[in-house]
DNA sequence: GTCTATAAATAGATAGAC
DNA sequence: GTCTATCTATTTATAGAC
């Protein structure tokens, strides 16, 4: 099993993080950046186990050995991608929660932040879906904290709304599922919806980002306001 | 690449479906049934590419060669599991849509049908998540039709509601995402929510099925009634 | 229907030259 | 930083005896 051998290696060796990387000119991602991008696409399409390092190298137009020059292993590469994603999402969400907007507005922006990140990194939703399916097996401790912080920020937005008597108390996990579930499903299901459209569902692929964002915002605020 | 070799074989050979299988006594699933169950768990946990036929055989307590006695290939086994899942869901949903209940009630039962199936087959949500992430690559034509029919049944329920002036016209894809997204996320995220709970989110794992079903029902009907 | 043994192919990872 | 060549382990799948 190559994966367990990989893990062993990751545990025993500290990651050789270079503080300043060569070739960091703007416009030229360099081999490391190209590998990172190519690997994101590969992991999204095939999952961690199904991803192939040869394909990653080919797509990045670099030699396979470069993967192991820049990253400790296939797993380390994957984990760096996961970490990058959730660090970005957690940062965005933290900013929203820390702003001085009203709870209603914060919730709307929370929804937009998730949608923005999902759109900016098209590989995020499929990868996140798979990671959920796998119980978050590949999440490092730090990344798990970032994931938790996203939920935690939503909790504090809801609490603030309740304190200000603008929100009714609703289980945050439900609100979270009501927001993240539809958003991820929408952004991850593009290719499948296209196939469904061809299979006889007329409007399956004809939904815009704003429709989904608006739907989720209306629905969540409706529940929190007690309109439902 | 073992997968492409597998596909070639599946295309060239017609599936050897036995009309009456030996050992179909109640209570004894037989080697075929045990393999089916073990494979479902394995595919849910590791995905198609990550699934291992040796582990499947071991979990089913049968010899590995039995997999290839009962099924044409790893892919064929996976596709049979996919087909079984969606055939069951499509059947349930079709019954709901064909009943003479009011549109409101049909929608509630639609939500319950999805939740029932997700609960009855715990491996369904993770497998479905992965299949979505992969664009439905492994879905056979027949199974794709079953998937489409689930959406189609929801469309007809919504149309009926509009005709009876009980529902406002809302994009069915949005309603579908608003129902299936949260439900699948909830049922697929059990293990991850447990980890989040340990990582400091108190109530992450403490949500009951009825909470989610009720939440989704309220929210969807709220949108359709125009209360939002 | 079930088992042993093994073929055949692939994948992750590394050594070492440049 | 980059490349060639290769090692090693694993994996799907099958042949063939019982």
XYZ file of C-alpha atoms (C1' of nucleotides) in Angstrom:
492
model
C 0.000 0.000 0.000
C 1.778 3.132 -1.207
C -0.404 5.386 0.889
C 0.703 4.030 4.223
C 4.316 4.190 3.183
C 3.629 7.764 2.215
C 2.135 8.596 5.575
C 5.042 7.099 7.364
C 7.311 9.352 5.421
C 5.212 12.405 6.097
C 5.239 11.759 9.791
C 8.945 11.193 10.089
C 10.151 14.031 7.884
C 9.376 17.672 8.627
C 8.007 19.427 5.530
C 10.891 21.257 3.795
C 9.151 24.607 3.509
C 11.229 27.078 1.578
C 10.621 30.570 2.858
C 11.428 32.250 -0.436
C 10.833 30.195 -3.494
C 12.715 30.896 -6.707
C 10.833 31.749 -9.863
C 8.076 33.647 -8.078
C 7.679 36.194 -10.843
C 4.157 37.373 -11.534
C 2.540 35.721 -14.534
C 4.848 32.729 -14.310
C 3.508 30.303 -11.761
C 6.641 28.206 -12.062
C 6.676 24.464 -11.924
C 5.427 24.432 -8.372
C 2.420 26.583 -9.146
C 1.591 24.646 -12.277
C 1.776 21.412 -10.342
C -0.476 22.850 -7.678
C -3.069 23.868 -10.252
C -2.871 20.657 -12.220
C -3.131 18.595 -9.068
C -6.219 20.511 -7.934
C -7.967 19.612 -11.159
C -6.829 16.011 -11.008
C -7.922 15.513 -7.393
C -11.268 17.130 -8.143
C -11.899 14.867 -11.088
C -10.645 11.591 -9.689
C -10.382 11.909 -5.931
C -7.238 11.314 -3.923
C -6.997 7.597 -4.578
C -7.979 7.920 -8.216
C -5.622 10.786 -8.928
C -2.544 9.868 -10.917
C 0.767 11.611 -10.387
C 1.807 10.942 -13.976
C -1.269 12.759 -15.253
C -0.623 15.621 -12.839
C 2.925 16.016 -14.102
C 1.819 15.825 -17.714
C -0.920 18.415 -17.240
C 1.531 20.720 -15.491
C 4.041 20.141 -18.308
C 6.742 19.187 -15.830
C 8.625 16.021 -15.152
C 7.096 13.661 -12.629
C 10.176 13.850 -10.446
C 9.401 17.540 -9.909
C 6.391 16.562 -7.864
C 8.692 14.966 -5.355
C 11.101 17.850 -5.542
C 8.406 20.336 -4.532
C 6.229 18.138 -2.355
C 6.964 15.336 0.039
C 4.406 12.969 -1.464
C 1.131 12.719 -3.299
C -0.613 12.952 0.066
C 1.338 16.032 1.114
C 0.443 17.703 -2.161
C -3.212 16.909 -1.654
C -3.149 18.153 1.910
C -1.538 21.396 0.857
C -4.364 21.923 -1.610
C -6.945 21.144 1.059
C -5.247 23.485 3.490
C -5.087 26.294 0.978
C -8.789 25.991 0.212
C -10.039 26.005 3.736
C -7.627 28.642 4.871
C -9.049 30.932 2.200
C -12.656 30.146 3.081
C -12.027 30.491 6.792
C -10.381 33.872 6.228
C -13.239 35.189 4.148
C -15.834 34.008 6.640
C -13.893 35.409 9.575
C -13.854 38.834 7.940
C -17.603 38.684 7.467
C -18.234 37.717 11.067
C -15.830 40.368 12.371
C -17.401 43.179 10.361
C -19.811 45.619 11.960
C -22.689 44.800 9.639
C -26.095 43.802 10.937
C -26.711 40.084 11.467
C -28.993 39.928 8.429
C -26.264 41.362 6.300
C -23.627 39.145 7.812
C -25.643 36.094 6.967
C -26.094 37.226 3.394
C -22.393 37.848 3.096
C -21.629 34.483 4.649
C -23.569 32.878 1.828
C -21.790 35.026 -0.729
C -18.392 34.218 0.730
C -18.979 30.493 0.325
C -20.272 31.012 -3.208
C -17.347 33.267 -4.101
C -14.776 30.761 -2.952
C -16.576 27.905 -4.651
C -16.581 29.867 -7.883
C -13.028 31.177 -7.592
C -11.715 27.661 -7.051
C -13.871 25.413 -9.215
C -12.140 22.372 -7.820
C -13.147 23.174 -4.290
C -16.738 21.835 -4.309
C -15.978 18.400 -5.780
C -12.956 17.953 -3.556
C -14.951 18.999 -0.522
C -17.752 16.591 -1.439
C -15.324 13.726 -1.595
C -13.656 14.698 1.633
C -17.032 14.748 3.361
C -17.817 11.337 1.923
C -14.561 10.073 3.352
C -15.148 11.551 6.777
C -12.401 14.129 6.405
C -9.720 11.450 6.543
C -7.130 13.564 4.779
C -7.654 16.753 6.761
C -4.664 17.847 8.799
C -5.276 19.139 12.304
C -4.759 22.708 11.167
C -7.198 22.332 8.279
C -9.758 20.697 10.520
C -9.523 23.781 12.688
C -10.182 25.962 9.670
C -13.223 23.874 8.803
C -14.457 24.134 12.357
C -13.906 27.886 12.361
C -16.215 28.313 9.373
C -18.999 26.634 11.312
C -18.029 28.545 14.435
C -18.284 31.885 12.645
C -21.772 31.008 11.491
C -22.674 30.090 15.048
C -21.539 33.465 16.315
C -23.444 35.309 13.586
C -26.596 33.467 14.573
C -26.001 34.109 18.280
C -25.492 37.784 17.636
C -28.741 37.878 15.682
C -30.587 36.209 18.517
C -29.124 38.626 21.072
C -30.299 41.527 18.954
C -33.710 39.897 18.681
C -33.475 39.797 14.913
C -33.111 36.018 14.655
C -35.048 33.245 16.284
C -32.880 30.543 17.809
C -32.354 27.822 15.218
C -29.896 24.957 15.348
C -26.793 26.299 13.572
C -25.985 22.918 12.083
C -29.322 22.988 10.278
C -28.734 26.494 8.999
C -25.254 25.484 7.929
C -26.561 22.449 6.044
C -29.258 24.615 4.490
C -26.633 27.008 3.171
C -23.655 24.861 2.311
C -25.613 21.868 1.039
C -27.385 23.620 -1.843
C -24.366 25.790 -2.700
C -21.905 22.925 -2.915
C -24.396 20.739 -4.718
C -24.953 23.449 -7.269
C -21.310 24.236 -7.886
C -20.206 20.614 -7.897
C -22.970 19.303 -10.122
C -22.328 21.370 -13.253
C -21.227 18.486 -15.469
C -23.907 16.156 -14.166
C -26.638 18.749 -14.680
C -25.491 19.116 -18.243
C -25.952 15.392 -18.731
C -29.363 15.529 -17.088
C -30.366 18.316 -19.419
C -29.458 16.120 -22.367
C -31.375 13.280 -20.732
C -34.595 15.254 -20.734
C -34.549 17.764 -17.868
C -34.856 21.047 -19.765
C -33.605 23.614 -17.272
C -31.121 21.480 -15.357
C -28.083 23.383 -16.580
C -29.753 26.758 -16.913
C -29.381 28.072 -13.393
C -27.226 31.062 -12.580
C -25.045 31.587 -9.560
C -27.158 34.545 -8.384
C -30.295 32.420 -8.463
C -28.784 29.927 -6.064
C -27.206 32.552 -3.833
C -30.488 34.474 -3.683
C -32.495 31.333 -3.004
C -30.246 30.264 -0.158
C -30.173 33.751 1.347
C -33.955 34.123 1.250
C -34.561 30.695 2.675
C -32.066 30.996 5.524
C -33.215 34.448 6.549
C -36.809 33.299 6.299
C -36.194 30.570 8.829
C -34.232 32.850 11.124
C -36.879 35.550 10.996
C -39.565 33.037 11.797
C -41.441 33.843 8.627
C -41.656 30.098 8.084
C -4.691 1.298 -16.421
C -6.894 -1.488 -15.043
C -10.031 0.579 -15.346
C -9.956 0.922 -19.102
C -9.251 -2.774 -19.514
C -12.241 -3.346 -17.305
C -14.456 -1.146 -19.403
C -13.421 -2.869 -22.551
C -14.484 -6.139 -21.073
C -17.803 -4.782 -19.908
C -18.574 -3.437 -23.353
C -17.722 -6.592 -25.220
C -19.408 -9.102 -22.944
C -23.128 -9.048 -22.174
C -23.723 -9.255 -18.423
C -24.420 -12.878 -17.505
C -27.608 -12.248 -15.562
C -28.902 -15.379 -13.941
C -32.667 -15.312 -13.768
C -32.872 -17.483 -10.682
C -29.892 -17.430 -8.461
C -29.090 -20.343 -6.192
C -28.905 -19.802 -2.447
C -31.624 -17.182 -2.374
C -32.964 -18.334 0.960
C -34.178 -15.616 3.312
C -31.730 -14.731 6.037
C -28.794 -16.046 4.032
C -27.714 -13.431 1.559
C -25.281 -15.871 -0.002
C -21.897 -14.918 -1.299
C -23.369 -12.624 -3.917
C -25.402 -10.650 -1.413
C -22.541 -10.423 1.033
C -20.279 -9.164 -1.720
C -22.877 -6.606 -2.703
C -23.137 -5.323 0.837
C -19.411 -5.318 1.488
C -18.756 -3.556 -1.796
C -21.301 -0.864 -0.984
C -19.471 -0.074 2.212
C -16.086 -0.151 0.512
C -17.137 2.127 -2.344
C -18.732 4.548 0.101
C -15.609 4.735 2.205
C -12.983 4.877 -0.527
C -14.687 5.742 -3.792
C -14.531 3.659 -6.929
C -10.844 4.158 -7.623
C -9.867 3.820 -3.979
C -11.939 0.720 -3.381
C -9.984 -2.491 -3.149
C -11.402 -5.813 -4.314
C -9.309 -7.728 -1.806
C -10.843 -5.764 1.043
C -14.300 -6.316 -0.413
C -13.771 -10.053 -0.576
C -12.354 -10.150 2.933
C -15.225 -8.145 4.386
C -17.714 -10.413 2.631
C -15.824 -13.462 3.917
C -15.573 -14.914 0.455
C -12.709 -15.643 -1.858
C -11.690 -12.839 -4.171
C -12.316 -14.979 -7.221
C -15.996 -15.029 -6.249
C -16.248 -11.371 -7.161
C -15.454 -12.290 -10.724
C -17.739 -15.253 -10.607
C -20.716 -13.108 -9.668
C -19.788 -9.862 -11.395
C -18.019 -9.059 -14.614
C -15.584 -6.616 -13.048
C -15.060 -4.119 -10.265
C -16.769 -1.533 -12.436
C -19.756 -3.752 -13.158
C -20.153 -4.412 -9.449
C -20.043 -0.700 -8.719
C -22.550 0.051 -11.449
C -24.912 -2.577 -10.150
C -24.794 -0.901 -6.741
C -25.412 2.509 -8.292
C -28.275 1.135 -10.343
C -29.877 -0.519 -7.341
C -29.738 2.704 -5.333
C -31.263 4.953 -7.898
C -33.824 2.426 -8.978
C -35.065 2.299 -5.410
C -35.115 6.074 -5.001
C -36.795 6.587 -8.356
C -39.462 4.046 -7.452
C -40.206 5.667 -4.108
C -40.406 9.118 -5.634
C -42.583 7.918 -8.485
C -45.078 6.497 -6.015
C -45.217 9.813 -4.204
C -45.793 11.774 -7.391
C -48.427 9.322 -8.614
C -50.413 9.390 -5.379
C -53.566 11.458 -5.045
C -52.268 13.575 -2.179
C -52.257 17.353 -2.303
C -49.131 19.031 -3.694
C -48.087 20.178 -0.224
C -48.250 16.663 1.018
C -46.482 15.292 -2.019
C -43.608 17.656 -1.474
C -43.323 16.652 2.160
C -43.340 13.016 1.169
C -40.763 13.654 -1.517
C -38.429 14.947 1.175
C -39.219 11.970 3.369
C -38.617 9.534 0.534
C -35.122 10.883 -0.062
C -34.386 10.828 3.657
C -35.754 7.293 4.014
C -33.606 5.946 1.237
C -30.542 7.781 2.511
C -31.107 6.268 5.914
C -31.998 2.785 4.706
C -28.820 2.640 2.616
C -26.188 4.503 4.622
C -23.750 4.109 1.765
C -25.953 5.963 -0.637
C -25.153 9.576 0.370
C -21.360 9.276 0.264
C -21.438 7.336 -2.972
C -23.790 9.852 -4.511
C -21.583 12.738 -3.381
C -18.609 11.194 -5.081
C -20.532 10.431 -8.216
C -21.652 14.050 -8.397
C -18.063 15.180 -7.928
C -17.079 12.949 -10.805
C -19.807 14.220 -13.099
C -21.709 10.938 -13.036
C -18.972 9.206 -15.021
C -19.927 5.750 -13.826
C -23.667 6.055 -14.335
C -25.097 3.693 -16.904
C -27.700 5.039 -19.320
C -30.458 3.305 -17.414
C -29.305 4.703 -14.083
C -28.984 8.171 -15.551
C -32.628 7.857 -16.556
C -33.528 6.946 -12.988
C -31.645 9.978 -11.724
C -33.420 12.174 -14.235
C -36.769 10.720 -13.280
C -36.287 11.771 -9.658
C -35.852 15.359 -10.783
C -38.681 14.969 -13.264
C -41.061 13.789 -10.559
C -40.249 16.837 -8.485
C -40.886 19.022 -11.517
C -44.324 17.514 -11.989
C -45.184 17.914 -8.312
C -44.267 21.588 -8.521
C -46.205 22.046 -11.749
C -49.264 20.444 -10.240
C -48.999 22.769 -7.264
C -48.796 25.786 -9.537
C -51.811 24.629 -11.550
C -53.792 24.280 -8.340
C -52.614 27.743 -7.293
C -51.034 26.351 -4.146
C -47.428 26.908 -5.260
C -45.754 29.897 -6.790
C -43.603 29.102 -9.811
C -40.052 28.477 -8.624
C -37.178 27.010 -10.595
C -37.349 23.260 -9.828
C -33.592 22.930 -9.924
C -33.347 25.381 -7.050
C -35.998 23.555 -5.066
C -34.249 20.287 -5.782
C -30.892 21.659 -4.619
C -32.593 23.091 -1.540
C -33.970 19.666 -0.666
C -31.299 17.217 -1.742
C -28.294 19.364 -0.822
C -29.006 19.621 2.904
C -30.301 16.048 3.159
C -27.300 14.461 1.492
C -24.903 16.720 3.338
C -26.467 15.743 6.621
C -26.505 12.014 5.988
C -23.054 11.924 4.428
C -21.325 14.070 7.022
C -21.935 11.990 10.123
C -18.302 11.006 10.724
C -17.001 14.457 9.891
C -19.503 16.142 12.200
C -18.322 13.876 14.961
C -14.777 15.085 14.393
C -15.956 18.690 14.325
C -17.707 18.167 17.617
C -14.457 16.969 19.128
C -12.724 19.961 17.545
C -14.921 22.390 19.430
C -18.315 22.622 17.712
C -20.619 21.464 20.521
C -23.767 20.450 18.678
C -22.276 19.318 15.389
C -23.172 15.677 15.879
C -26.327 16.240 17.883
C -28.857 16.667 15.093
C -31.642 14.207 14.501
C -33.023 13.033 11.210
C -36.441 14.578 11.927
C -34.843 17.964 12.541
C -33.322 17.974 9.083
C -36.393 16.569 7.376
C -38.588 19.126 9.128
C -36.239 21.972 8.316
C -36.088 21.095 4.641
C -39.843 20.603 4.421
C -40.589 23.947 6.075
C -38.086 25.816 3.991
C -39.171 24.353 0.659
C -42.856 24.849 1.316
C -42.153 28.363 2.544
C -40.559 29.283 -0.745
C -43.299 27.627 -2.770
C -46.039 29.318 -0.762
C -44.389 32.660 -1.213
C -44.111 33.186 2.514
C -40.514 34.162 1.868
C -19.667 -22.581 -6.021
C -15.186 -22.157 -3.949
C -10.191 -22.035 -3.627
C -4.877 -21.426 -4.776
C -1.647 -19.452 -7.394
C -0.270 -16.265 -10.555
C -0.338 -13.363 -14.572
C -0.164 -8.597 -16.262
C -0.315 -4.011 -15.669
C 0.075 0.237 -13.058
C 1.355 3.508 -9.699
C 4.032 5.967 -6.230
C 8.462 7.024 -5.337
C 13.661 7.480 -5.809
C 18.585 7.416 -7.579
C 21.623 9.903 -9.862
C 23.244 12.465 -13.988
C 23.127 17.120 -15.784
C 15.763 22.967 -11.047
C 15.098 19.382 -14.421
C 15.315 14.834 -16.643
C 15.905 9.524 -17.544
C 15.599 5.234 -15.948
C 14.103 2.177 -12.697
C 12.742 -0.140 -8.284
C 9.098 -1.958 -5.618
C 4.668 -2.745 -4.079
C 0.102 -3.094 -5.175
C -3.920 -4.245 -7.831
C -7.279 -6.082 -11.026
C -8.186 -10.081 -13.094
C -7.787 -15.018 -14.605
C -6.444 -20.003 -15.073
C -7.466 -24.158 -13.431
C -8.009 -27.656 -9.670
C -11.607 -29.362 -6.599
